[in-house]
């Protein structure tokens, strides 16, 4: 049996994204680590996803989404006693606002006993996030156990802070994301998250912080300014490409998936960041988290035109 090279774990969700002021919403998909898995698959990587879904139509729809995008969902659990999570995105002067219907969801009930140990042990990279931990105490325990399984097996751990203060208080978020980052090989924080979690605004100081916790690679996303990539031996600012953005809902997740796919392809974090920056920028040209995520050939074309 062949195992996916990248395993993502967390809560996938159904998305309703506001498209105008008349109350119309576009049906779509979200959930940061699911988005990451789809982005990586569209970049050509071998990817699997682990979670639990409700035994409902929304869960069926997500299973079809992963099948359509070449993401291995064979380890996904279906829980007849819980629902699949849903969220709404509205847009205003201060950017996008998220509203969630996720309490008691199937994914939030995943516990350490449910983990697909063999899939984690046979992967090259395990990717998780702060949201993966924030949805419940059981889910947080499952994330930490998954990280330990990965480390024992030599699977690299990737972690995105992805702070959502609607899900947990800042002090708990700080403690648990820091615990995860101490065991991460690849740190994928965002600048705004890091400013709250670490209390530092300078990108180089943030990179130093996560390198100091033990990460071998830090890719700090800086929005339209690209990202800062740092290793213990080298660091570079990697610029993005300019686009006419309409919705940045899935940009960070698109970056993560493309970065991990490229890093696993050739091992160069700086080139991986260049590719991921372009993919993330392209993903902001349409509405929703998943629909605008580009395929590999589209990203390569954009990079060639920007050169």
Short mmCIF file of C-alpha atoms in Angstrom, two decimals, residues 52-238:
data_model
loop_
_atom_site.label_atom_id
_atom_site.label_comp_id
_atom_site.label_asym_id
_atom_site.label_seq_id
_atom_site.Cartn_x
_atom_site.Cartn_y
_atom_site.Cartn_z
CA UNK A 52 -13.79 13.24 11.04
CA UNK A 53 -16.95 14.33 9.22
CA UNK A 54 -20.61 14.06 10.02
CA UNK A 55 -22.62 11.40 8.23
CA UNK A 56 -24.39 14.20 6.36
CA UNK A 57 -24.58 15.74 2.91
CA UNK A 58 -21.93 18.33 3.74
CA UNK A 59 -19.57 15.51 4.70
CA UNK A 60 -20.37 13.70 1.45
CA UNK A 61 -19.60 16.90 -0.44
CA UNK A 62 -16.18 17.22 1.19
CA UNK A 63 -15.34 13.61 0.40
CA UNK A 64 -16.18 14.31 -3.24
CA UNK A 65 -14.08 17.49 -3.17
CA UNK A 66 -11.00 15.57 -2.04
CA UNK A 67 -11.62 12.84 -4.61
CA UNK A 68 -11.93 15.45 -7.36
CA UNK A 69 -8.62 17.02 -6.31
CA UNK A 70 -6.61 13.83 -5.87
CA UNK A 71 -6.39 14.06 -2.07
CA UNK A 72 -6.35 10.66 -0.33
CA UNK A 73 -9.24 10.69 2.16
CA UNK A 74 -9.14 6.98 2.96
CA UNK A 75 -8.36 7.67 6.64
CA UNK A 76 -11.27 10.10 7.18
CA UNK A 77 -13.79 9.01 9.82
CA UNK A 78 -17.57 9.49 9.52
CA UNK A 79 -19.45 10.18 12.76
CA UNK A 80 -23.24 9.65 12.63
CA UNK A 81 -23.66 11.47 15.95
CA UNK A 82 -22.01 14.77 14.95
CA UNK A 83 -22.26 17.34 12.18
CA UNK A 84 -19.80 18.70 9.64
CA UNK A 85 -18.66 22.26 10.44
CA UNK A 86 -19.94 25.30 8.52
CA UNK A 87 -18.75 28.90 8.34
CA UNK A 88 -19.78 32.16 6.70
CA UNK A 89 -17.52 34.87 5.28
CA UNK A 90 -18.66 38.49 5.01
CA UNK A 91 -16.64 41.36 3.54
CA UNK A 92 -16.36 44.93 4.78
CA UNK A 93 -14.04 47.91 5.05
CA UNK A 94 -11.76 46.04 7.46
CA UNK A 95 -11.47 42.89 5.35
CA UNK A 96 -13.24 39.55 5.71
CA UNK A 97 -15.12 38.46 8.85
CA UNK A 98 -15.74 34.81 9.75
CA UNK A 99 -18.78 33.39 11.56
CA UNK A 100 -18.75 29.72 12.56
CA UNK A 101 -21.21 26.88 13.22
CA UNK A 102 -18.74 24.30 14.43
CA UNK A 103 -19.29 23.58 18.14
CA UNK A 104 -19.57 19.82 18.69
CA UNK A 105 -18.58 19.05 15.10
CA UNK A 106 -17.28 15.62 14.15
CA UNK A 107 -13.76 16.98 13.71
CA UNK A 108 -13.76 18.51 17.18
CA UNK A 109 -14.42 15.03 18.63
CA UNK A 110 -11.29 13.45 17.16
CA UNK A 111 -9.11 12.08 19.96
CA UNK A 112 -5.61 10.53 20.08
CA UNK A 113 -7.07 7.00 19.79
CA UNK A 114 -8.47 7.90 16.34
CA UNK A 115 -5.16 8.82 14.71
CA UNK A 116 -3.99 7.02 11.54
CA UNK A 117 -0.60 6.03 12.94
CA UNK A 118 0.67 4.18 9.88
CA UNK A 119 -0.18 7.03 7.50
CA UNK A 120 1.65 9.52 9.73
CA UNK A 121 4.66 7.25 10.17
CA UNK A 122 5.02 6.68 6.43
CA UNK A 123 4.61 10.31 5.35
CA UNK A 124 7.43 12.74 4.64
CA UNK A 125 5.57 15.68 6.22
CA UNK A 126 2.72 16.01 8.74
CA UNK A 127 0.99 19.41 8.59
CA UNK A 128 -1.18 20.83 11.38
CA UNK A 129 -2.26 24.23 12.66
CA UNK A 130 -3.39 26.23 15.64
CA UNK A 131 -6.97 25.77 14.49
CA UNK A 132 -6.43 22.00 14.52
CA UNK A 133 -5.72 22.40 18.25
CA UNK A 134 -8.23 25.11 19.12
CA UNK A 135 -11.48 23.34 18.28
CA UNK A 136 -11.50 21.14 21.42
CA UNK A 137 -9.35 19.67 24.18
CA UNK A 138 -9.54 16.23 22.52
CA UNK A 139 -8.44 17.70 19.19
CA UNK A 140 -5.54 19.48 20.86
CA UNK A 141 -4.43 16.23 22.51
CA UNK A 142 -4.72 14.48 19.14
CA UNK A 143 -2.49 17.07 17.47
CA UNK A 144 0.22 16.73 20.11
CA UNK A 145 0.04 12.93 19.90
CA UNK A 146 0.23 13.06 16.09
CA UNK A 147 3.32 15.23 16.36
CA UNK A 148 4.97 12.72 18.70
CA UNK A 149 4.12 9.84 16.32
CA UNK A 150 5.65 11.80 13.44
CA UNK A 151 8.82 12.69 15.31
CA UNK A 152 9.37 9.11 16.47
CA UNK A 153 9.04 7.93 12.85
CA UNK A 154 11.25 10.62 11.31
CA UNK A 155 8.31 12.36 9.62
CA UNK A 156 8.87 16.13 9.48
CA UNK A 157 6.31 18.27 11.30
CA UNK A 158 4.91 21.44 9.72
CA UNK A 159 2.88 23.84 11.86
CA UNK A 160 0.96 27.01 10.98
CA UNK A 161 -0.03 29.13 13.99
CA UNK A 162 -3.27 30.30 12.27
CA UNK A 163 -4.59 32.13 15.33
CA UNK A 164 -8.38 32.38 15.75
CA UNK A 165 -9.24 34.09 19.03
CA UNK A 166 -12.93 33.24 18.58
CA UNK A 167 -11.93 29.64 19.27
CA UNK A 168 -9.74 30.00 22.35
CA UNK A 169 -8.26 32.65 24.68
CA UNK A 170 -4.91 34.15 23.79
CA UNK A 171 -3.03 32.69 26.77
CA UNK A 172 -4.12 29.15 25.94
CA UNK A 173 -3.31 29.74 22.28
CA UNK A 174 0.16 30.97 23.23
CA UNK A 175 0.88 27.98 25.45
CA UNK A 176 -0.30 25.28 23.06
CA UNK A 177 1.01 26.71 19.80
CA UNK A 178 4.36 27.24 21.48
CA UNK A 179 4.31 23.60 22.64
CA UNK A 180 3.63 22.48 19.08
CA UNK A 181 6.24 24.79 17.60
CA UNK A 182 8.89 23.36 19.93
CA UNK A 183 8.46 20.07 18.06
CA UNK A 184 8.02 21.51 14.56
CA UNK A 185 10.61 21.16 11.80
CA UNK A 186 8.84 23.66 9.53
CA UNK A 187 7.30 26.76 11.14
CA UNK A 188 4.70 28.61 9.05
CA UNK A 189 3.56 31.61 11.11
CA UNK A 190 1.82 34.69 9.78
CA UNK A 191 3.07 38.13 10.80
CA UNK A 192 -0.18 39.21 12.48
CA UNK A 193 -0.42 35.93 14.37
CA UNK A 194 3.16 36.17 15.57
CA UNK A 195 2.70 39.72 16.80
CA UNK A 196 -0.02 38.48 19.15
CA UNK A 197 1.43 35.10 20.05
CA UNK A 198 5.04 36.14 20.57
CA UNK A 199 4.65 39.86 21.22
CA UNK A 200 7.22 40.76 18.55
CA UNK A 201 6.66 42.88 15.42
CA UNK A 202 10.05 42.65 13.73
CA UNK A 203 10.03 39.82 11.14
CA UNK A 204 13.67 38.89 11.74
CA UNK A 205 13.10 38.68 15.49
CA UNK A 206 10.05 36.49 14.92
CA UNK A 207 12.11 34.19 12.69
CA UNK A 208 14.80 34.06 15.39
CA UNK A 209 12.18 33.11 17.96
CA UNK A 210 10.91 30.11 16.01
CA UNK A 211 14.40 29.02 14.98
CA UNK A 212 15.29 29.17 18.66
CA UNK A 213 12.45 26.77 19.47
CA UNK A 214 14.03 24.24 17.14
CA UNK A 215 12.54 24.73 13.67
CA UNK A 216 14.89 24.02 10.77
CA UNK A 217 12.87 26.22 8.42
CA UNK A 218 10.75 29.29 9.20
CA UNK A 219 8.56 30.79 6.47
CA UNK A 220 6.95 33.92 7.89
CA UNK A 221 4.21 35.20 5.59
CA UNK A 222 4.02 38.98 5.15
CA UNK A 223 0.86 39.39 3.07
CA UNK A 224 1.35 41.25 -0.19
CA UNK A 225 5.02 41.74 0.74
CA UNK A 226 5.76 38.05 0.28
CA UNK A 227 7.55 36.22 3.06
CA UNK A 228 10.72 35.92 5.09
CA UNK A 229 12.36 32.51 4.90
CA UNK A 230 14.97 31.65 7.51
CA UNK A 231 17.10 28.62 8.32
CA UNK A 232 19.86 28.42 10.93
CA UNK A 233 22.36 29.25 8.16
CA UNK A 234 20.59 31.72 5.86
CA UNK A 235 17.60 34.01 5.51
CA UNK A 236 16.00 35.91 2.64
CA UNK A 237 13.03 38.13 1.96
CA UNK A 238 11.16 36.49 -0.90
#
